[in-house]
Amino acid sequence: DDVTKTEKMLRRKEGRVGYVIFNNPERHNAVSLDMWAETSRILADYAADDEVRVVVLTGAGGKAFVSGADISKFESERATLEATRHYNATVEKAYSGIQEFAKPTIAMIRGYCIGGGLGLAVCCDLRICSENARFAVPAAKLGLGYSYAGLRRLTALVGPAFAREIFYTARQFSTQEAREMGLVWRVVPDDALL
């Protein structure tokens, strides 16, 4: 096992599998600007590593995949229009980097997969979740907009009707509902997820 810790991100290689682990369990793996940027750096390393054949993205702590953006950092990370543009470009670079990654990517989802976390999972080639996973895009409840790229990715995956339900209601969906929508590929018992 080759484990490297970088602030709130972990990377681990096990054989031919490279792991990208969001490590902010006290905030349900909410992602800051630095974490999005580090995600892109980890992916670049895995892309150049011929030993890595597949990349698994997951969250630390067992309670959440990723619960979205770290709103406690909004004041410092999105204080100006320029800062907001930089933040959005950094997030989109991570998303498109995952979606266009030349090797297979798997979202290993346990617990909450909310907002930006759902956007992240949608970028992966496969989404496998435990039975306790919960999915939502709460932007409508928070009075927030959502990027066109994110909207397009979700709609391409689940279709326009389910995408509208996800965005308009902002409610949490169970694993069964997520499976019926085509949002997740497979649901497994918690102890079988890895």
PDB file of C-alpha atoms in Angstrom:
ATOM      1  CA  ASP A   1       0.000   0.000   0.000  1.00  0.00           C
ATOM      2  CA  ASP A   2       1.256   3.424  -0.985  1.00  0.00           C
ATOM      3  CA  VAL A   3      -0.650   6.060   1.043  1.00  0.00           C
ATOM      4  CA  THR A   4      -0.069   9.795   0.786  1.00  0.00           C
ATOM      5  CA  LYS A   5      -1.944  12.430   2.776  1.00  0.00           C
ATOM      6  CA  THR A   6      -2.400  15.966   1.481  1.00  0.00           C
ATOM      7  CA  GLU A   7      -4.466  18.101   3.867  1.00  0.00           C
ATOM      8  CA  LYS A   8      -8.055  16.999   3.257  1.00  0.00           C
ATOM      9  CA  MET A   9      -7.297  14.614   0.390  1.00  0.00           C
ATOM     10  CA  LEU A  10      -5.905  11.093   0.503  1.00  0.00           C
ATOM     11  CA  ARG A  11      -4.527   9.050  -2.338  1.00  0.00           C
ATOM     12  CA  ARG A  12      -3.808   5.355  -2.132  1.00  0.00           C
ATOM     13  CA  LYS A  13      -2.599   2.788  -4.615  1.00  0.00           C
ATOM     14  CA  GLU A  14      -3.523  -0.866  -4.190  1.00  0.00           C
ATOM     15  CA  GLY A  15      -2.170  -2.926  -7.031  1.00  0.00           C
ATOM     16  CA  ARG A  16      -3.605  -1.439 -10.214  1.00  0.00           C
ATOM     17  CA  VAL A  17      -6.285   0.618  -8.420  1.00  0.00           C
ATOM     18  CA  GLY A  18      -5.716   4.265  -7.580  1.00  0.00           C
ATOM     19  CA  TYR A  19      -7.979   5.764  -4.911  1.00  0.00           C
ATOM     20  CA  VAL A  20      -8.963   9.426  -4.577  1.00  0.00           C
ATOM     21  CA  ILE A  21     -10.384   9.881  -1.077  1.00  0.00           C
ATOM     22  CA  PHE A  22     -12.165  13.027   0.085  1.00  0.00           C
ATOM     23  CA  ASN A  23     -11.070  13.310   3.700  1.00  0.00           C
ATOM     24  CA  ASN A  24     -13.188  15.850   5.551  1.00  0.00           C
ATOM     25  CA  PRO A  25     -15.434  13.506   7.585  1.00  0.00           C
ATOM     26  CA  GLU A  26     -16.267  16.092  10.260  1.00  0.00           C
ATOM     27  CA  ARG A  27     -18.054  18.049   7.485  1.00  0.00           C
ATOM     28  CA  HIS A  28     -19.372  14.949   5.661  1.00  0.00           C
ATOM     29  CA  ASN A  29     -16.521  15.302   3.154  1.00  0.00           C
ATOM     30  CA  ALA A  30     -17.570  18.767   2.046  1.00  0.00           C
ATOM     31  CA  VAL A  31     -15.071  19.926  -0.579  1.00  0.00           C
ATOM     32  CA  SER A  32     -13.069  23.161  -0.471  1.00  0.00           C
ATOM     33  CA  LEU A  33     -11.305  24.921  -3.341  1.00  0.00           C
ATOM     34  CA  ASP A  34      -7.978  23.347  -2.336  1.00  0.00           C
ATOM     35  CA  MET A  35      -9.565  19.890  -2.340  1.00  0.00           C
ATOM     36  CA  TRP A  36     -10.937  20.380  -5.878  1.00  0.00           C
ATOM     37  CA  ALA A  37      -7.499  21.504  -7.058  1.00  0.00           C
ATOM     38  CA  GLU A  38      -5.811  18.535  -5.353  1.00  0.00           C
ATOM     39  CA  THR A  39      -8.306  16.173  -7.022  1.00  0.00           C
ATOM     40  CA  SER A  40      -7.064  17.374 -10.417  1.00  0.00           C
ATOM     41  CA  ARG A  41      -3.422  16.894  -9.351  1.00  0.00           C
ATOM     42  CA  ILE A  42      -4.075  13.352  -8.100  1.00  0.00           C
ATOM     43  CA  LEU A  43      -5.848  12.473 -11.361  1.00  0.00           C
ATOM     44  CA  ALA A  44      -2.927  13.846 -13.390  1.00  0.00           C
ATOM     45  CA  ASP A  45      -0.551  11.621 -11.407  1.00  0.00           C
ATOM     46  CA  TYR A  46      -2.759   8.562 -11.954  1.00  0.00           C
ATOM     47  CA  ALA A  47      -3.085   9.349 -15.651  1.00  0.00           C
ATOM     48  CA  ALA A  48       0.710   9.269 -15.986  1.00  0.00           C
ATOM     49  CA  ASP A  49       1.097   6.100 -13.881  1.00  0.00           C
ATOM     50  CA  ASP A  50       0.958   3.041 -16.150  1.00  0.00           C
ATOM     51  CA  GLU A  51       0.443   0.785 -13.115  1.00  0.00           C
ATOM     52  CA  VAL A  52      -2.915   2.427 -12.357  1.00  0.00           C
ATOM     53  CA  ARG A  53      -5.622   0.855 -14.513  1.00  0.00           C
ATOM     54  CA  VAL A  54      -8.746   2.152 -12.718  1.00  0.00           C
ATOM     55  CA  VAL A  55      -9.482   5.043 -10.338  1.00  0.00           C
ATOM     56  CA  VAL A  56     -11.957   4.817  -7.457  1.00  0.00           C
ATOM     57  CA  LEU A  57     -13.296   8.024  -5.909  1.00  0.00           C
ATOM     58  CA  THR A  58     -14.756   7.807  -2.411  1.00  0.00           C
ATOM     59  CA  GLY A  59     -15.197   9.612   0.892  1.00  0.00           C
ATOM     60  CA  ALA A  60     -13.555   9.001   4.257  1.00  0.00           C
ATOM     61  CA  GLY A  61     -15.357   8.304   7.514  1.00  0.00           C
ATOM     62  CA  GLY A  62     -18.147   6.001   6.351  1.00  0.00           C
ATOM     63  CA  LYS A  63     -20.982   8.564   6.545  1.00  0.00           C
ATOM     64  CA  ALA A  64     -20.627  10.429   3.258  1.00  0.00           C
ATOM     65  CA  PHE A  65     -19.209  10.160  -0.238  1.00  0.00           C
ATOM     66  CA  VAL A  66     -19.176  13.948  -0.657  1.00  0.00           C
ATOM     67  CA  SER A  67     -21.812  16.265   0.801  1.00  0.00           C
ATOM     68  CA  GLY A  68     -21.112  19.093  -1.629  1.00  0.00           C
ATOM     69  CA  ALA A  69     -19.159  22.309  -1.351  1.00  0.00           C
ATOM     70  CA  ASP A  70     -17.698  23.353   2.006  1.00  0.00           C
ATOM     71  CA  ILE A  71     -19.968  26.339   2.658  1.00  0.00           C
ATOM     72  CA  SER A  72     -17.849  27.394   5.638  1.00  0.00           C
ATOM     73  CA  LYS A  73     -15.228  28.432   3.061  1.00  0.00           C
ATOM     74  CA  PHE A  74     -17.573  30.406   0.789  1.00  0.00           C
ATOM     75  CA  GLU A  75     -16.762  33.774   2.351  1.00  0.00           C
ATOM     76  CA  SER A  76     -13.032  33.323   1.772  1.00  0.00           C
ATOM     77  CA  GLU A  77     -13.196  31.331  -1.480  1.00  0.00           C
ATOM     78  CA  ARG A  78     -16.004  33.222  -3.245  1.00  0.00           C
ATOM     79  CA  ALA A  79     -15.687  36.750  -1.841  1.00  0.00           C
ATOM     80  CA  THR A  80     -15.403  38.502  -5.219  1.00  0.00           C
ATOM     81  CA  LEU A  81     -16.600  37.895  -8.752  1.00  0.00           C
ATOM     82  CA  GLU A  82     -13.037  36.996  -9.758  1.00  0.00           C
ATOM     83  CA  ALA A  83     -12.711  34.560  -6.850  1.00  0.00           C
ATOM     84  CA  THR A  84     -16.056  32.968  -7.746  1.00  0.00           C
ATOM     85  CA  ARG A  85     -14.981  32.527 -11.362  1.00  0.00           C
ATOM     86  CA  HIS A  86     -11.706  30.941 -10.206  1.00  0.00           C
ATOM     87  CA  TYR A  87     -13.616  28.622  -7.843  1.00  0.00           C
ATOM     88  CA  ASN A  88     -16.059  27.555 -10.578  1.00  0.00           C
ATOM     89  CA  ALA A  89     -13.229  26.961 -13.082  1.00  0.00           C
ATOM     90  CA  THR A  90     -11.328  24.835 -10.539  1.00  0.00           C
ATOM     91  CA  VAL A  91     -14.422  22.716  -9.824  1.00  0.00           C
ATOM     92  CA  GLU A  92     -15.189  22.275 -13.523  1.00  0.00           C
ATOM     93  CA  LYS A  93     -11.566  21.284 -14.203  1.00  0.00           C
ATOM     94  CA  ALA A  94     -11.919  18.489 -11.622  1.00  0.00           C
ATOM     95  CA  TYR A  95     -15.316  17.390 -12.988  1.00  0.00           C
ATOM     96  CA  SER A  96     -14.231  17.352 -16.633  1.00  0.00           C
ATOM     97  CA  GLY A  97     -10.952  15.713 -15.645  1.00  0.00           C
ATOM     98  CA  ILE A  98     -12.903  12.830 -14.143  1.00  0.00           C
ATOM     99  CA  GLN A  99     -15.432  12.627 -16.971  1.00  0.00           C
ATOM    100  CA  GLU A 100     -12.733  12.640 -19.654  1.00  0.00           C
ATOM    101  CA  PHE A 101     -10.235  10.487 -17.747  1.00  0.00           C
ATOM    102  CA  ALA A 102      -8.669   7.922 -20.080  1.00  0.00           C
ATOM    103  CA  LYS A 103      -8.973   5.093 -17.537  1.00  0.00           C
ATOM    104  CA  PRO A 104     -12.202   3.803 -15.966  1.00  0.00           C
ATOM    105  CA  THR A 105     -13.463   5.743 -12.953  1.00  0.00           C
ATOM    106  CA  ILE A 106     -15.757   4.403 -10.247  1.00  0.00           C
ATOM    107  CA  ALA A 107     -17.635   6.385  -7.610  1.00  0.00           C
ATOM    108  CA  MET A 108     -17.757   4.196  -4.470  1.00  0.00           C
ATOM    109  CA  ILE A 109     -20.637   5.839  -2.615  1.00  0.00           C
ATOM    110  CA  ARG A 110     -21.424   5.301   1.053  1.00  0.00           C
ATOM    111  CA  GLY A 111     -23.777   7.674   2.867  1.00  0.00           C
ATOM    112  CA  TYR A 112     -24.512  11.172   1.615  1.00  0.00           C
ATOM    113  CA  CYS A 113     -23.909  12.035  -2.041  1.00  0.00           C
ATOM    114  CA  ILE A 114     -25.234  15.578  -2.128  1.00  0.00           C
ATOM    115  CA  GLY A 115     -24.906  18.615  -4.406  1.00  0.00           C
ATOM    116  CA  GLY A 116     -21.356  18.793  -5.720  1.00  0.00           C
ATOM    117  CA  GLY A 117     -20.881  15.214  -4.519  1.00  0.00           C
ATOM    118  CA  LEU A 118     -23.624  14.056  -6.851  1.00  0.00           C
ATOM    119  CA  GLY A 119     -22.053  16.152  -9.610  1.00  0.00           C
ATOM    120  CA  LEU A 120     -18.765  14.383  -8.921  1.00  0.00           C
ATOM    121  CA  ALA A 121     -20.350  10.915  -8.968  1.00  0.00           C
ATOM    122  CA  VAL A 122     -22.149  11.652 -12.247  1.00  0.00           C
ATOM    123  CA  CYS A 123     -18.754  12.342 -13.872  1.00  0.00           C
ATOM    124  CA  CYS A 124     -17.557   8.812 -13.071  1.00  0.00           C
ATOM    125  CA  ASP A 125     -18.014   5.919 -15.501  1.00  0.00           C
ATOM    126  CA  LEU A 126     -19.700   3.742 -12.856  1.00  0.00           C
ATOM    127  CA  ARG A 127     -21.483   4.523  -9.599  1.00  0.00           C
ATOM    128  CA  ILE A 128     -21.725   1.773  -6.991  1.00  0.00           C
ATOM    129  CA  CYS A 129     -23.344   2.545  -3.664  1.00  0.00           C
ATOM    130  CA  SER A 130     -24.107   0.950  -0.341  1.00  0.00           C
ATOM    131  CA  GLU A 131     -27.705   0.519   0.783  1.00  0.00           C
ATOM    132  CA  ASN A 132     -27.477   3.527   3.133  1.00  0.00           C
ATOM    133  CA  ALA A 133     -26.597   6.059   0.405  1.00  0.00           C
ATOM    134  CA  ARG A 134     -28.710   9.183  -0.047  1.00  0.00           C
ATOM    135  CA  PHE A 135     -28.695  11.453  -3.115  1.00  0.00           C
ATOM    136  CA  ALA A 136     -29.810  15.064  -3.626  1.00  0.00           C
ATOM    137  CA  VAL A 137     -29.101  18.371  -5.324  1.00  0.00           C
ATOM    138  CA  PRO A 138     -30.335  20.938  -2.762  1.00  0.00           C
ATOM    139  CA  ALA A 139     -29.507  24.035  -4.867  1.00  0.00           C
ATOM    140  CA  ALA A 140     -33.190  25.027  -5.197  1.00  0.00           C
ATOM    141  CA  LYS A 141     -33.647  25.045  -1.396  1.00  0.00           C
ATOM    142  CA  LEU A 142     -30.539  27.199  -1.013  1.00  0.00           C
ATOM    143  CA  GLY A 143     -31.419  29.688  -3.751  1.00  0.00           C
ATOM    144  CA  LEU A 144     -28.335  28.673  -5.743  1.00  0.00           C
ATOM    145  CA  GLY A 145     -27.908  28.238  -9.470  1.00  0.00           C
ATOM    146  CA  TYR A 146     -26.342  25.160 -11.002  1.00  0.00           C
ATOM    147  CA  SER A 147     -23.864  25.080 -13.842  1.00  0.00           C
ATOM    148  CA  TYR A 148     -24.979  24.187 -17.338  1.00  0.00           C
ATOM    149  CA  ALA A 149     -22.267  21.513 -17.569  1.00  0.00           C
ATOM    150  CA  GLY A 150     -23.544  19.836 -14.395  1.00  0.00           C
ATOM    151  CA  LEU A 151     -27.140  20.042 -15.555  1.00  0.00           C
ATOM    152  CA  ARG A 152     -26.190  18.556 -18.928  1.00  0.00           C
ATOM    153  CA  ARG A 153     -24.245  15.661 -17.346  1.00  0.00           C
ATOM    154  CA  LEU A 154     -27.083  14.715 -15.010  1.00  0.00           C
ATOM    155  CA  THR A 155     -29.723  14.988 -17.750  1.00  0.00           C
ATOM    156  CA  ALA A 156     -27.628  12.815 -20.076  1.00  0.00           C
ATOM    157  CA  LEU A 157     -27.479  10.162 -17.352  1.00  0.00           C
ATOM    158  CA  VAL A 158     -31.051  10.079 -15.982  1.00  0.00           C
ATOM    159  CA  GLY A 159     -33.053  11.870 -18.677  1.00  0.00           C
ATOM    160  CA  PRO A 160     -34.935  15.170 -18.551  1.00  0.00           C
ATOM    161  CA  ALA A 161     -37.870  14.051 -16.380  1.00  0.00           C
ATOM    162  CA  PHE A 162     -35.748  12.655 -13.542  1.00  0.00           C
ATOM    163  CA  ALA A 163     -33.299  15.569 -13.828  1.00  0.00           C
ATOM    164  CA  ARG A 164     -36.211  17.991 -13.349  1.00  0.00           C
ATOM    165  CA  GLU A 165     -37.426  16.041 -10.319  1.00  0.00           C
ATOM    166  CA  ILE A 166     -33.939  16.068  -8.775  1.00  0.00           C
ATOM    167  CA  PHE A 167     -33.427  19.806  -9.357  1.00  0.00           C
ATOM    168  CA  TYR A 168     -36.949  21.107  -8.740  1.00  0.00           C
ATOM    169  CA  THR A 169     -37.757  19.140  -5.590  1.00  0.00           C
ATOM    170  CA  ALA A 170     -34.247  19.295  -4.033  1.00  0.00           C
ATOM    171  CA  ARG A 171     -35.293  16.297  -1.932  1.00  0.00           C
ATOM    172  CA  GLN A 172     -33.157  13.353  -0.925  1.00  0.00           C
ATOM    173  CA  PHE A 173     -33.540  10.138  -2.921  1.00  0.00           C
ATOM    174  CA  SER A 174     -33.030   6.621  -1.622  1.00  0.00           C
ATOM    175  CA  THR A 175     -30.758   4.077  -3.245  1.00  0.00           C
ATOM    176  CA  GLN A 176     -33.800   2.321  -4.714  1.00  0.00           C
ATOM    177  CA  GLU A 177     -34.991   5.551  -6.344  1.00  0.00           C
ATOM    178  CA  ALA A 178     -31.461   6.320  -7.566  1.00  0.00           C
ATOM    179  CA  ARG A 179     -31.245   2.832  -9.095  1.00  0.00           C
ATOM    180  CA  GLU A 180     -34.632   3.217 -10.804  1.00  0.00           C
ATOM    181  CA  MET A 181     -33.505   6.540 -12.314  1.00  0.00           C
ATOM    182  CA  GLY A 182     -30.277   5.042 -13.612  1.00  0.00           C
ATOM    183  CA  LEU A 183     -28.319   7.366 -11.339  1.00  0.00           C
ATOM    184  CA  VAL A 184     -26.419   4.428  -9.819  1.00  0.00           C
ATOM    185  CA  TRP A 185     -25.291   1.274 -11.543  1.00  0.00           C
ATOM    186  CA  ARG A 186     -25.384  -1.094  -8.595  1.00  0.00           C
ATOM    187  CA  VAL A 187     -26.529  -1.103  -4.952  1.00  0.00           C
ATOM    188  CA  VAL A 188     -24.746  -3.494  -2.579  1.00  0.00           C
ATOM    189  CA  PRO A 189     -24.763  -4.229   1.169  1.00  0.00           C
ATOM    190  CA  ASP A 190     -22.496  -1.856   3.092  1.00  0.00           C
ATOM    191  CA  ASP A 191     -19.991  -4.594   3.960  1.00  0.00           C
ATOM    192  CA  ALA A 192     -19.700  -5.601   0.278  1.00  0.00           C
ATOM    193  CA  LEU A 193     -19.054  -2.095  -1.111  1.00  0.00           C
ATOM    194  CA  LEU A 194     -15.254  -2.282  -1.238  1.00  0.00           C
TER     195      LEU A 194
END
